[in-house]
mmCIF file of C-alpha atoms (C1' of nucleotides) in Angstrom:
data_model
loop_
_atom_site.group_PDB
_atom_site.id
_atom_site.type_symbol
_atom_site.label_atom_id
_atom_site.label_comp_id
_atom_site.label_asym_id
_atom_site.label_seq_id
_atom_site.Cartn_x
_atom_site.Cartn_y
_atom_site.Cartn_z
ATOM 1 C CA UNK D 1 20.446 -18.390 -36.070
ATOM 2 C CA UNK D 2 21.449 -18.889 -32.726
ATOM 3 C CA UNK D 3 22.032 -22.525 -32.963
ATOM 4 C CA UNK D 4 22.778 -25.098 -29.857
ATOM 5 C CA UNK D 5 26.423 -25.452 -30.309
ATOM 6 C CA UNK D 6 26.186 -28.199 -27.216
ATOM 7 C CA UNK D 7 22.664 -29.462 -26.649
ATOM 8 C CA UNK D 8 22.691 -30.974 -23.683
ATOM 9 C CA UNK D 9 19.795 -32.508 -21.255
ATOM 10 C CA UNK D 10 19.533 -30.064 -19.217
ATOM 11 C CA UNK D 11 18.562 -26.596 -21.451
ATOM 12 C CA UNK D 12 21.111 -24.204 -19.307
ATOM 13 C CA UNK D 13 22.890 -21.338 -20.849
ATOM 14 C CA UNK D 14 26.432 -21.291 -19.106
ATOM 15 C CA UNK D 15 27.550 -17.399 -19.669
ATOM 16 C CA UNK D 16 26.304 -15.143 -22.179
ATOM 17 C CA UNK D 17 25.907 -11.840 -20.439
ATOM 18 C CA UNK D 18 25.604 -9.472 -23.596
ATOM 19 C CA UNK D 19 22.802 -11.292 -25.464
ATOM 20 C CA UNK D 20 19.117 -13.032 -24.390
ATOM 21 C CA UNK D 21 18.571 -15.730 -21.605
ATOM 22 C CA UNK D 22 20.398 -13.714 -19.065
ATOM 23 C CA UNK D 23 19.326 -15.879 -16.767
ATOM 24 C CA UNK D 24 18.848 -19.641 -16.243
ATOM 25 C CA UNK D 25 15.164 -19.736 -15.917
ATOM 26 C CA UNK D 26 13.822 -18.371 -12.753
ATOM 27 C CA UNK D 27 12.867 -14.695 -13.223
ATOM 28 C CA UNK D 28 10.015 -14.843 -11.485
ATOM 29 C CA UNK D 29 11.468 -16.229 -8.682
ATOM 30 C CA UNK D 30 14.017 -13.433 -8.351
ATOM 31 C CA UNK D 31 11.674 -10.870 -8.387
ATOM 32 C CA UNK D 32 9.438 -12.535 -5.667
ATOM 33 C CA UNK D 33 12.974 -12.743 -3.862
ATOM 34 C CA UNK D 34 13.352 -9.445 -3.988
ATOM 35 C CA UNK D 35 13.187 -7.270 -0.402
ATOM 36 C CA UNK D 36 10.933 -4.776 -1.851
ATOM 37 C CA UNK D 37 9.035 -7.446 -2.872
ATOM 38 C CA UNK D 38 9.061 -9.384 0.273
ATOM 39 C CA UNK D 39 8.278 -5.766 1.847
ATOM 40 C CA UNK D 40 5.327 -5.405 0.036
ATOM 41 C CA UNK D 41 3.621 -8.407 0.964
ATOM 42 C CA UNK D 42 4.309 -8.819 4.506
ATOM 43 C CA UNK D 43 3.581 -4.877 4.947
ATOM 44 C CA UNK D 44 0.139 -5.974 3.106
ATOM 45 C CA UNK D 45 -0.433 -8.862 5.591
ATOM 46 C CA UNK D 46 0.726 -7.020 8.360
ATOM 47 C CA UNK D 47 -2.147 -4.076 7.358
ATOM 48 C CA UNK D 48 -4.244 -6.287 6.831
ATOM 49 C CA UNK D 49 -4.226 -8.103 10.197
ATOM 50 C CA UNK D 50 -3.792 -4.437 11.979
ATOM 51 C CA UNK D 51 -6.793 -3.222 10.123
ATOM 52 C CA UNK D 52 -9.181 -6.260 10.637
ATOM 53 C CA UNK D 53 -8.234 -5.998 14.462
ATOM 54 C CA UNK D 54 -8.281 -2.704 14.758
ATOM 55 C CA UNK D 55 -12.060 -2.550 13.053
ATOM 56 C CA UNK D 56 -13.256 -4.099 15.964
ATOM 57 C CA UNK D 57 -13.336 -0.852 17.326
ATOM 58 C CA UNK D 58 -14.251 1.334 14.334
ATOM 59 C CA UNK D 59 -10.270 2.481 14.144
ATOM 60 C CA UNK D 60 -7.852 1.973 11.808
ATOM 61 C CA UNK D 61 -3.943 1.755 12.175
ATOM 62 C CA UNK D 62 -3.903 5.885 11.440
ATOM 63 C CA UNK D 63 -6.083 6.649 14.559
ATOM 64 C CA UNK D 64 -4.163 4.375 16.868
ATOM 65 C CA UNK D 65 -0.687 6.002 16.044
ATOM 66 C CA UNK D 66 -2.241 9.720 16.547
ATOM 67 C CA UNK D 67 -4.030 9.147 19.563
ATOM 68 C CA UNK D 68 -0.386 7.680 20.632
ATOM 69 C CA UNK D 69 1.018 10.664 20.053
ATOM 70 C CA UNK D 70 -1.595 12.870 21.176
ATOM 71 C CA UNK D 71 -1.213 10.830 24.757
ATOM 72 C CA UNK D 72 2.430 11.319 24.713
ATOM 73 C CA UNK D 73 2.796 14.798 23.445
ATOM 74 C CA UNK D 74 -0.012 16.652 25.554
ATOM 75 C CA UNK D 75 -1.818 19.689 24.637
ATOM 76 C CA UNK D 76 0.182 19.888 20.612
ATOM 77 C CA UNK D 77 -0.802 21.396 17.630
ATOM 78 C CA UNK D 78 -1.918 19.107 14.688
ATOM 79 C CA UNK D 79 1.027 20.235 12.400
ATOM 80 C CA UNK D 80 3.012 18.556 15.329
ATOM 81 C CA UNK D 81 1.464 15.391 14.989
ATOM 82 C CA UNK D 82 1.735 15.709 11.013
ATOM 83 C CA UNK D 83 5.396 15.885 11.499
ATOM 84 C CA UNK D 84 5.908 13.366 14.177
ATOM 85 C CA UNK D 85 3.364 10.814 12.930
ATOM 86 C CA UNK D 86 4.580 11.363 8.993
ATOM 87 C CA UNK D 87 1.052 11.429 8.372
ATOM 88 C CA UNK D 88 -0.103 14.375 6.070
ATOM 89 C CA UNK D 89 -2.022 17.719 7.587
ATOM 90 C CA UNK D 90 -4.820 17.003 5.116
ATOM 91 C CA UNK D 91 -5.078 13.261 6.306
ATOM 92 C CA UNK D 92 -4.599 14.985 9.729
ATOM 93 C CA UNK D 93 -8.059 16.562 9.919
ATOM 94 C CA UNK D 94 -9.744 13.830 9.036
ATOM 95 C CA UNK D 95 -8.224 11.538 11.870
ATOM 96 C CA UNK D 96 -8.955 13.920 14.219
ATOM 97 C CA UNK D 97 -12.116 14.571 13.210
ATOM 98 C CA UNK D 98 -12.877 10.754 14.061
ATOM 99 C CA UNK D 99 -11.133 10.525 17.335
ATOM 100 C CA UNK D 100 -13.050 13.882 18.390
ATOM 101 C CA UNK D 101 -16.557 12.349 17.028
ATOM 102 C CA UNK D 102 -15.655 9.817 19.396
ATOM 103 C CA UNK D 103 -14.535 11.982 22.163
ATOM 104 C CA UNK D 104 -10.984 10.667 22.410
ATOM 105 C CA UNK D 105 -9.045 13.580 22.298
ATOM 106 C CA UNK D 106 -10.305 17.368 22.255
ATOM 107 C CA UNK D 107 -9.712 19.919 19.579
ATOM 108 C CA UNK D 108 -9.507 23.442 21.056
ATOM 109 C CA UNK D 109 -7.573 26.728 20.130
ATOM 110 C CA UNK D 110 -4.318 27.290 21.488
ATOM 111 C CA UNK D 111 -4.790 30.827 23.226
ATOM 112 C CA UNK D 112 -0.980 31.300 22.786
ATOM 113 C CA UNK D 113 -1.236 30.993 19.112
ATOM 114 C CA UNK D 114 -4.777 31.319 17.799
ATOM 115 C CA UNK D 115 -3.221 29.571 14.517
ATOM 116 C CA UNK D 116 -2.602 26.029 16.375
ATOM 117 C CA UNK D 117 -5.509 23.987 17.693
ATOM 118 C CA UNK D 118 -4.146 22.493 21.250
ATOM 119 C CA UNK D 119 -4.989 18.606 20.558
ATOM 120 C CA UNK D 120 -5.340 16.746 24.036
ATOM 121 C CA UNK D 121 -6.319 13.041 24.970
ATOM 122 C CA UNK D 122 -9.488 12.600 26.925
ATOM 123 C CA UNK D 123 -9.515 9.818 30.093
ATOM 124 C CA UNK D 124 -11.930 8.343 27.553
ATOM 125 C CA UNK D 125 -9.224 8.579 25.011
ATOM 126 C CA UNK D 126 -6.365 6.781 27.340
ATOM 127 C CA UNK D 127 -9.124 3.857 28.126
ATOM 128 C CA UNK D 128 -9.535 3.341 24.058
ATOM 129 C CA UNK D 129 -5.785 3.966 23.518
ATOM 130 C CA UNK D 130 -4.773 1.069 26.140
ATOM 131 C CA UNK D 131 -7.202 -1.016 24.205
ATOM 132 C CA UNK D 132 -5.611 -0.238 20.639
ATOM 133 C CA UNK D 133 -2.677 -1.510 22.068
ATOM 134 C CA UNK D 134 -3.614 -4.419 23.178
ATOM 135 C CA UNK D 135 -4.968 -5.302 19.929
ATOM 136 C CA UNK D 136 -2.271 -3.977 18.081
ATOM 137 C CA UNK D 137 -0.146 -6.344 20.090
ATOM 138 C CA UNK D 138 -2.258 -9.009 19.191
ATOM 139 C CA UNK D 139 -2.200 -8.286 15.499
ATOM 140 C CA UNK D 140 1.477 -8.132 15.179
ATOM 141 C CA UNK D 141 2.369 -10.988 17.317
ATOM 142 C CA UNK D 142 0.279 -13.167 14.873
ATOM 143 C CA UNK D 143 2.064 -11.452 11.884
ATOM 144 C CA UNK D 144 5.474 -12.659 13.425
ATOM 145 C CA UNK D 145 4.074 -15.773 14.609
ATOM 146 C CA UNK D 146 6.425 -17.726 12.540
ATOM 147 C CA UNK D 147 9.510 -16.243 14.024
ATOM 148 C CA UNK D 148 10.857 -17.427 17.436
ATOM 149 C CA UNK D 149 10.895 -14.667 20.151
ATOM 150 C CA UNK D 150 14.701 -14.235 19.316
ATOM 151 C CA UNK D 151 14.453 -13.880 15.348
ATOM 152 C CA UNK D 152 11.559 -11.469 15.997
ATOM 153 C CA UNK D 153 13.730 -9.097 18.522
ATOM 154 C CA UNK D 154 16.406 -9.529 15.406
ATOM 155 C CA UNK D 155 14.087 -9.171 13.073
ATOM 156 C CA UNK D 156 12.568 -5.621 14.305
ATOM 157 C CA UNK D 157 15.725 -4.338 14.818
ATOM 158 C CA UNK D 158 17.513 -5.066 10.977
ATOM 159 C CA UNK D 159 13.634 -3.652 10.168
ATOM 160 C CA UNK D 160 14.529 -0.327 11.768
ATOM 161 C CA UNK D 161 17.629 0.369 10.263
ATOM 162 C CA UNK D 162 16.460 -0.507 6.952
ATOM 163 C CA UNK D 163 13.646 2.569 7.851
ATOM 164 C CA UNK D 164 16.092 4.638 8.921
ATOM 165 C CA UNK D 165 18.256 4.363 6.331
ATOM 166 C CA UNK D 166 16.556 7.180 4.172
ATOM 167 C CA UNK D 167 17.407 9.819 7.073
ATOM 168 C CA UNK X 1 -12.368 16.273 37.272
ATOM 169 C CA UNK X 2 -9.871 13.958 37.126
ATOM 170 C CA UNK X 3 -7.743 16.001 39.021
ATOM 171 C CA UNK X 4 -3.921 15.468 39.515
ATOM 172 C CA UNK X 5 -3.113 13.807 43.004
ATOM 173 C CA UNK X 6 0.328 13.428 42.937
ATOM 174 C CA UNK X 7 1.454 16.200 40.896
ATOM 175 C CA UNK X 8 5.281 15.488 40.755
ATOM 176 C CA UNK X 9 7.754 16.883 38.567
ATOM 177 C CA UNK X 10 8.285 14.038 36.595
ATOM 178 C CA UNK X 11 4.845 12.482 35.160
ATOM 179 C CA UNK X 12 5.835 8.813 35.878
ATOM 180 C CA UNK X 13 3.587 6.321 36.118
ATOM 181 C CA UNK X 14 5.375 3.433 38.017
ATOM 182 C CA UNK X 15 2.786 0.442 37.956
ATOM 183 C CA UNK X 16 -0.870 0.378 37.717
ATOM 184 C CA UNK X 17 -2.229 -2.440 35.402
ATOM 185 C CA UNK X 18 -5.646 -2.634 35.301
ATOM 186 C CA UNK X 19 -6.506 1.479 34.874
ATOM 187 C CA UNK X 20 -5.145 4.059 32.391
ATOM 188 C CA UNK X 21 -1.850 5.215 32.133
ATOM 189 C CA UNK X 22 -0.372 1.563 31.354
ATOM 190 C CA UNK X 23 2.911 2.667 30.153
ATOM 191 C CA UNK X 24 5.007 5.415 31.454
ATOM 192 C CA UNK X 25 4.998 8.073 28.681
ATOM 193 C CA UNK X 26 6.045 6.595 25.417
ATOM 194 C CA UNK X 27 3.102 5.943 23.310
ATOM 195 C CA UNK X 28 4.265 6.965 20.370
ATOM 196 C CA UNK X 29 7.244 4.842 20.248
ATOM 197 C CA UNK X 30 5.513 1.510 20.815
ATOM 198 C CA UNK X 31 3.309 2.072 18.092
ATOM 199 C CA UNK X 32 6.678 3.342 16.126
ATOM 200 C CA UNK X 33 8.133 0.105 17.165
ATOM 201 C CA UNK X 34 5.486 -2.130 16.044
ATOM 202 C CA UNK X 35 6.383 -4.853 12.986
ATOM 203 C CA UNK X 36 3.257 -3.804 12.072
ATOM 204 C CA UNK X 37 4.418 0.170 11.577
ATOM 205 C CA UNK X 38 7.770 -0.469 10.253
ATOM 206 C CA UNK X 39 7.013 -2.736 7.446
ATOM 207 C CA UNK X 40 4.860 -0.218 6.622
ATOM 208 C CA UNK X 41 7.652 2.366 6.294
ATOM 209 C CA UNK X 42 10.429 -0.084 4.737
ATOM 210 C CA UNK X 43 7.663 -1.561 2.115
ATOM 211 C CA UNK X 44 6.682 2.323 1.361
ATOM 212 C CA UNK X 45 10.546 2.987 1.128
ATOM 213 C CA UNK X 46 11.270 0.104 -1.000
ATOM 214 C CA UNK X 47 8.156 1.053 -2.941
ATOM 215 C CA UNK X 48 9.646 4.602 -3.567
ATOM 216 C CA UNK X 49 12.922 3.729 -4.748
ATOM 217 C CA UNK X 50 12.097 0.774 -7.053
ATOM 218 C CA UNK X 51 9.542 3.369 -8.402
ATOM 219 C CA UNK X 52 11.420 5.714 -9.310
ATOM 220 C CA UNK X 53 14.243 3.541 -10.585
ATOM 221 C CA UNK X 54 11.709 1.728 -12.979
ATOM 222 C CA UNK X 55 10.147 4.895 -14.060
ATOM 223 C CA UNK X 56 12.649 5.801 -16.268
ATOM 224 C CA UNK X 57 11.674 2.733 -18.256
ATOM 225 C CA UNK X 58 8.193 3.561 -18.033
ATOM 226 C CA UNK X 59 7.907 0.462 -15.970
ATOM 227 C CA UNK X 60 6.530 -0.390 -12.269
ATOM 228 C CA UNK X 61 7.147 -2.953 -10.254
ATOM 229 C CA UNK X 62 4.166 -4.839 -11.579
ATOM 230 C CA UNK X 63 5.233 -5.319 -14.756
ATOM 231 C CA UNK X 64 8.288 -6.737 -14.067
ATOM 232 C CA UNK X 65 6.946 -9.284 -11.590
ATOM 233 C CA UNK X 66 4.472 -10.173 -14.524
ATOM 234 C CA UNK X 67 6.944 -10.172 -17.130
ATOM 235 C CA UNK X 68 9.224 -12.298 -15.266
ATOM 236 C CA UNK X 69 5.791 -14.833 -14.720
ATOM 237 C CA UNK X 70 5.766 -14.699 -18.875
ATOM 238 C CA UNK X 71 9.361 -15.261 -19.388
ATOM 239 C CA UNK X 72 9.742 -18.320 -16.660
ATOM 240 C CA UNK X 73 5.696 -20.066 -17.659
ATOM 241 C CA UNK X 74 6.308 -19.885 -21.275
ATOM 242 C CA UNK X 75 3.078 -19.451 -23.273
ATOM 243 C CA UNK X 76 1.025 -19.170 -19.977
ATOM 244 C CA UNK X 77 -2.978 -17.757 -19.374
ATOM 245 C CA UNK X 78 -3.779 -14.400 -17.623
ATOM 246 C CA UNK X 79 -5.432 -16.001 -14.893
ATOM 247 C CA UNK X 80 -2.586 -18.585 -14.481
ATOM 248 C CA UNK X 81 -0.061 -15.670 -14.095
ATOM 249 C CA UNK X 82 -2.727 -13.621 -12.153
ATOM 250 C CA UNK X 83 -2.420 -16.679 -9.294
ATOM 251 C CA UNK X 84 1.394 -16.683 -9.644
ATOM 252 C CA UNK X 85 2.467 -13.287 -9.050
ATOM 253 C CA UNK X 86 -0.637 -12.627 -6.719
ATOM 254 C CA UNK X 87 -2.236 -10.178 -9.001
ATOM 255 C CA UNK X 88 -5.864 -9.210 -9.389
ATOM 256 C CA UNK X 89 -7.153 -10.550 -12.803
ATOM 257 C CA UNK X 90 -8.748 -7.212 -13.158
ATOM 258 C CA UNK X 91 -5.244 -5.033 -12.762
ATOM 259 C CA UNK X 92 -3.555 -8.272 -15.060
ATOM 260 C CA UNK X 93 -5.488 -6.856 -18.555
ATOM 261 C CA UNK X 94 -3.879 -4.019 -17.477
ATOM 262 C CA UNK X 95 -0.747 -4.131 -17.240
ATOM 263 C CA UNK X 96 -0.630 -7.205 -20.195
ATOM 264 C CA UNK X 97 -2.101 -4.219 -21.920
ATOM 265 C CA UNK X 98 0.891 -1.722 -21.458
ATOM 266 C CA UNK X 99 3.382 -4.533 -21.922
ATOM 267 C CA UNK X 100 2.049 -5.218 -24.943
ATOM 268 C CA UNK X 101 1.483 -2.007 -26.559
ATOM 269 C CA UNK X 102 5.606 -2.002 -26.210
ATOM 270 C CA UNK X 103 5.814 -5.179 -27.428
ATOM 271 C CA UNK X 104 7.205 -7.308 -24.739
ATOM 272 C CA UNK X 105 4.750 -10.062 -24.651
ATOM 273 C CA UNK X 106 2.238 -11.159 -27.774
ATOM 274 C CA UNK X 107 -1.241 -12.188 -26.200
ATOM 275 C CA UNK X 108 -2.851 -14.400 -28.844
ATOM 276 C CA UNK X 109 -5.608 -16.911 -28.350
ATOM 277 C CA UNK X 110 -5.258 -20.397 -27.209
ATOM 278 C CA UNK X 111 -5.859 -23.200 -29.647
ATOM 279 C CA UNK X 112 -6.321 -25.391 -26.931
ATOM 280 C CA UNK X 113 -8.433 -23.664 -24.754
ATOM 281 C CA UNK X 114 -10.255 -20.151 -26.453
ATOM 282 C CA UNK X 115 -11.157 -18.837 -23.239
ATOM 283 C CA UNK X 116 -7.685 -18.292 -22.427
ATOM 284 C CA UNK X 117 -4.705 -16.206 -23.825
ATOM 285 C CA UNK X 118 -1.466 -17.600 -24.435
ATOM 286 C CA UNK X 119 0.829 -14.639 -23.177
ATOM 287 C CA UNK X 120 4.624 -15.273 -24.647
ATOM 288 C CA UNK X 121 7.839 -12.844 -23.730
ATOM 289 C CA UNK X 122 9.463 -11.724 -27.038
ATOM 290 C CA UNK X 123 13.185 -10.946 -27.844
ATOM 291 C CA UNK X 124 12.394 -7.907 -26.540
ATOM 292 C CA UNK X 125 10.771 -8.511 -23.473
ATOM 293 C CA UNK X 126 13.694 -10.691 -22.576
ATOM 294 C CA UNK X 127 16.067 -7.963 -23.282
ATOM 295 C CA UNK X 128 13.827 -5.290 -21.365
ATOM 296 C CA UNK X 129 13.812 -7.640 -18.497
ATOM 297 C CA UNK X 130 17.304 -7.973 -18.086
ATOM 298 C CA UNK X 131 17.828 -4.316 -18.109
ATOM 299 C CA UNK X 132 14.704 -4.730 -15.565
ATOM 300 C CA UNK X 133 16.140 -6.660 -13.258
ATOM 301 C CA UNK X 134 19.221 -4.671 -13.059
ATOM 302 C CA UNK X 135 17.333 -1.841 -12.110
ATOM 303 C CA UNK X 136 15.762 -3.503 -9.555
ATOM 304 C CA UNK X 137 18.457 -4.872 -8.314
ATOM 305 C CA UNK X 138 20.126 -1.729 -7.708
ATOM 306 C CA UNK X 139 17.334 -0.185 -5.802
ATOM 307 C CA UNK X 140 17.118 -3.023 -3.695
ATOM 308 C CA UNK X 141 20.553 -2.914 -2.758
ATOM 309 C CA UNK X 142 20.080 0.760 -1.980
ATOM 310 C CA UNK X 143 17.464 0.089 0.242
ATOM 311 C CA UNK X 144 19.120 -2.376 1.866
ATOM 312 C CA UNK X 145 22.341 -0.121 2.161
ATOM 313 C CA UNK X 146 21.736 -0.037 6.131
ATOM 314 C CA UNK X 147 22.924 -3.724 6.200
ATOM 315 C CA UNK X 148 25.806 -5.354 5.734
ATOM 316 C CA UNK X 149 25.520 -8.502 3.163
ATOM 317 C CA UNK X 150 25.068 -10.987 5.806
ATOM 318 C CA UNK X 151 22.514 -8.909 7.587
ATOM 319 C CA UNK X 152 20.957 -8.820 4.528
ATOM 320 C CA UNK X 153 20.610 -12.476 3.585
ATOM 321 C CA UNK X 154 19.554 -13.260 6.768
ATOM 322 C CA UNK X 155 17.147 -10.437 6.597
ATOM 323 C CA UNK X 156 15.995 -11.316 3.457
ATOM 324 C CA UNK X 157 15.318 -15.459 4.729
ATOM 325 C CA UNK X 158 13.254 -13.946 7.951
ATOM 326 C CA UNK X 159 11.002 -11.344 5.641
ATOM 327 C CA UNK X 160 10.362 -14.796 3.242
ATOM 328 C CA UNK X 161 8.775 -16.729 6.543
ATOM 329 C CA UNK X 162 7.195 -14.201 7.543
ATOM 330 C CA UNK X 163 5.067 -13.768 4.370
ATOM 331 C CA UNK X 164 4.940 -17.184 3.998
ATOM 332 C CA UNK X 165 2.775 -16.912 7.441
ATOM 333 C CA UNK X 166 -0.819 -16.887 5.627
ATOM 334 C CA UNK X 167 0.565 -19.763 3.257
ATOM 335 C "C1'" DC J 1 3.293 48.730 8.650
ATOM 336 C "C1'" DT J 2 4.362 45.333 5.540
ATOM 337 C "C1'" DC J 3 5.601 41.157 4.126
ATOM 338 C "C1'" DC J 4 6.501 36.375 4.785
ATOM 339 C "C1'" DA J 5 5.759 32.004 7.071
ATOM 340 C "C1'" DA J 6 3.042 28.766 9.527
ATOM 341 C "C1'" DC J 7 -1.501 26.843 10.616
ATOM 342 C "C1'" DG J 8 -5.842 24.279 9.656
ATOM 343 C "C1'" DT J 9 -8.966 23.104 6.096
ATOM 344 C "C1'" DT J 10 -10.888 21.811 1.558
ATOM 345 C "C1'" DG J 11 -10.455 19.705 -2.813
ATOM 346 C "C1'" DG J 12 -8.278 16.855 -5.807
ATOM 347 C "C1'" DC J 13 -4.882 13.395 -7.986
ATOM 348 C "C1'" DG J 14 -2.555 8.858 -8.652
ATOM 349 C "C1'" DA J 15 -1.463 4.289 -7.266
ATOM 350 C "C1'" DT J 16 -2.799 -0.008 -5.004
ATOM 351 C "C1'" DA J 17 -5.876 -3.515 -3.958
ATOM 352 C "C1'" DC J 18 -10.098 -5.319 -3.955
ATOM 353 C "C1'" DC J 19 -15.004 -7.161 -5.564
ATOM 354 C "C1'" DC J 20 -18.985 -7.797 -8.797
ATOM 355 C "C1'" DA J 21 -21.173 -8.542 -13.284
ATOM 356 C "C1'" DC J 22 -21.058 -9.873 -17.919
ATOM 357 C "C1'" DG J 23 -20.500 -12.675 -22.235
ATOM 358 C "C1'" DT J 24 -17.710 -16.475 -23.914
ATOM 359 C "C1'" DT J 25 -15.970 -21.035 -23.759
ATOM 360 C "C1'" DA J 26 -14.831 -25.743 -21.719
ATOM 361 C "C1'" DC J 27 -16.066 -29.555 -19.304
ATOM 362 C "C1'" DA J 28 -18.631 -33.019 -16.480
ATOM 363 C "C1'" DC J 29 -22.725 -35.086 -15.370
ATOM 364 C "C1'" DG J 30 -27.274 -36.801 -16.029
ATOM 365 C "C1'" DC I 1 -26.725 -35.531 -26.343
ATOM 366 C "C1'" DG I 2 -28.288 -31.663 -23.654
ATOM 367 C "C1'" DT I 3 -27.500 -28.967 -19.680
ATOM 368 C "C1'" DG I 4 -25.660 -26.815 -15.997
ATOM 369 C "C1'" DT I 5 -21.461 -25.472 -13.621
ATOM 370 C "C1'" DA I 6 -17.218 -23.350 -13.710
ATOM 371 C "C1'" DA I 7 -13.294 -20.908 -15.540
ATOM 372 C "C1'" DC I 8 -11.650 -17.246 -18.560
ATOM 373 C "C1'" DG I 9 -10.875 -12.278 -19.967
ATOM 374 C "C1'" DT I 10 -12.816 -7.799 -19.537
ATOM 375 C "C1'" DG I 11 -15.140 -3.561 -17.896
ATOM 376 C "C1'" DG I 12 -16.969 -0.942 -14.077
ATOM 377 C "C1'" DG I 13 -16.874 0.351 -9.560
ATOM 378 C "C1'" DT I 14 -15.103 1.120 -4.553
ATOM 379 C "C1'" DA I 15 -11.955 1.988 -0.594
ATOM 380 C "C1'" DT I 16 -7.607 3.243 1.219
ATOM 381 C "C1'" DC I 17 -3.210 5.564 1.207
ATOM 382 C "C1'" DG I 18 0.104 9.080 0.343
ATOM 383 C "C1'" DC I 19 0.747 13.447 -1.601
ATOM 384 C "C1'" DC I 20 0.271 18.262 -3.506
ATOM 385 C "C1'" DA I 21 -2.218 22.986 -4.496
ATOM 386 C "C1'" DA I 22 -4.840 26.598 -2.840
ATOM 387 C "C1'" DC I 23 -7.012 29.498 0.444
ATOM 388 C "C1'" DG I 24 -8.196 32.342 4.485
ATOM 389 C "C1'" DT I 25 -6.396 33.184 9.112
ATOM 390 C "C1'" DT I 26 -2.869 34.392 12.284
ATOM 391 C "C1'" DG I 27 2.045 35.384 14.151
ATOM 392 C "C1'" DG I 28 6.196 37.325 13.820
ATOM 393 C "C1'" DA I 29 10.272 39.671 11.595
ATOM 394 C "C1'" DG I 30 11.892 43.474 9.008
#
DNA sequence: CTCCAACGTTGGCGATACCCACGTTACACG
DNA sequence: CGTGTAACGTGGGTATCGCCAACGTTGGAG
């Protein structure tokens, strides 16, 4: 069943879309050509170099983008942040809570709405922040180190609209 | 303390290096425009869709990445396939486990080598990772809707150096 | 005044990615 | 021919990330 009507040397199966061997041979290699694939991996290496530079200095990735936001957003209200930074209000708290232990920003009620806690960056907090970034430059210029400065500009920008694209 | 000296009506910054306030205002969206930060988004977007298009086969991405290892390496060891798609061995018994229990690889002992398993696709592995690869295909191309198809290719070739970085 | 929505917080879940320890088996070296 | 080293598959355990459910508190609209 399912003879070799013309056995050649080389074992490739022309067309023969309904049935098995779909595909020449290389599965694998379409799946690891994949961009979700390709996303995965360089997101991994790219957290990975972010979070071993970042550890340096007891932060992670997290605490660098809220105390960003914090710095730009003044006195705001954590759901704020949440909404800006994507990151959830339960995962919130707990960044926060870090940054505060560290006195980098300062967690008190907003008097205009006793709900809201008015989150502001200390001068301590703008020192450490100027360092994150530093390092965080560092990090991601080695994860594009095998770009040229061009492809990288080119590169971040197709990168954004691919983010964007789910609106 | 830390009073405000200058207090203007716009809070700009112009140039001072070596203190605080290194950047005018924008915090936020340097760390929004970092590699770094938007893989992160575009892997966990990718990650989302090819989810949820694989679910409805019961599948995630990992098995097809594995079963694709099976179909292209023939009668091939866990730890062989653990190297090639990148894997923990740990997670491989898993998800050789699930694949088998639906019958789209046999894991049988090696007569060569009894340490090892010799891991084989069957007719309907093959057929479950065509339909596989057509689901994955389509989420791809969703997520990479933003582009246009040479955008995407040439995406697609700077992603692949990229992760080929840590070689 | 009453009801609904938002806020911060706690607790928990699921997926991913690791790392270590164990018993089994193969192989190379003395 | 032993003997030790290493690889294999497997189970157990840990850390992070993203998300959702519930609750008490507070603000605001009706």
């Amino acid at each position: 069943m399912a003879a070799e009507p013309k056995a050649r040397t080389a074992p490739a199966a022309p067309e023969a879309p309904p049935s098995p061997s779909p595909s020449p041979e290389p599965a694998l290699a379409r799946v690891q050509a994949l961009p979700s694939w390709l996303l995965n991996r360089a997101s991994a290496r790219g957290r990975r170099l972010v979070t071993e530079a970042l550890a340096r200095d007891g932060m992670r990735m997290a605490h660098h983008a809220v105390l960003s936001a914090v710095a730009d957003l003044g006195p705001v209200a954590q759901a704020e942040l949440g909404r800006t930074t994507g990151f959830d209000p339960k995962d919130m708290v707990g960044l926060l809570n870090d940054l505060q232990a560290q006195d980098l920003v300062s967690r008190a009620p907003d008097p205009a709405d006793r709900r809201k806690n008015a989150i502001t960056i200390t001068p301590a907090g703008r020192r450490r922040l100027a360092k994150l970034a530093e390092l965080g430059d560092e990090a991601n210029e080695a994860l594009l180190a095998p770009l040229t400065p061009a492809e990288r500009t080119l590169f971040v920008a197709l990168l954004t609209r691919v983010v964007e694209g789910d609106d």
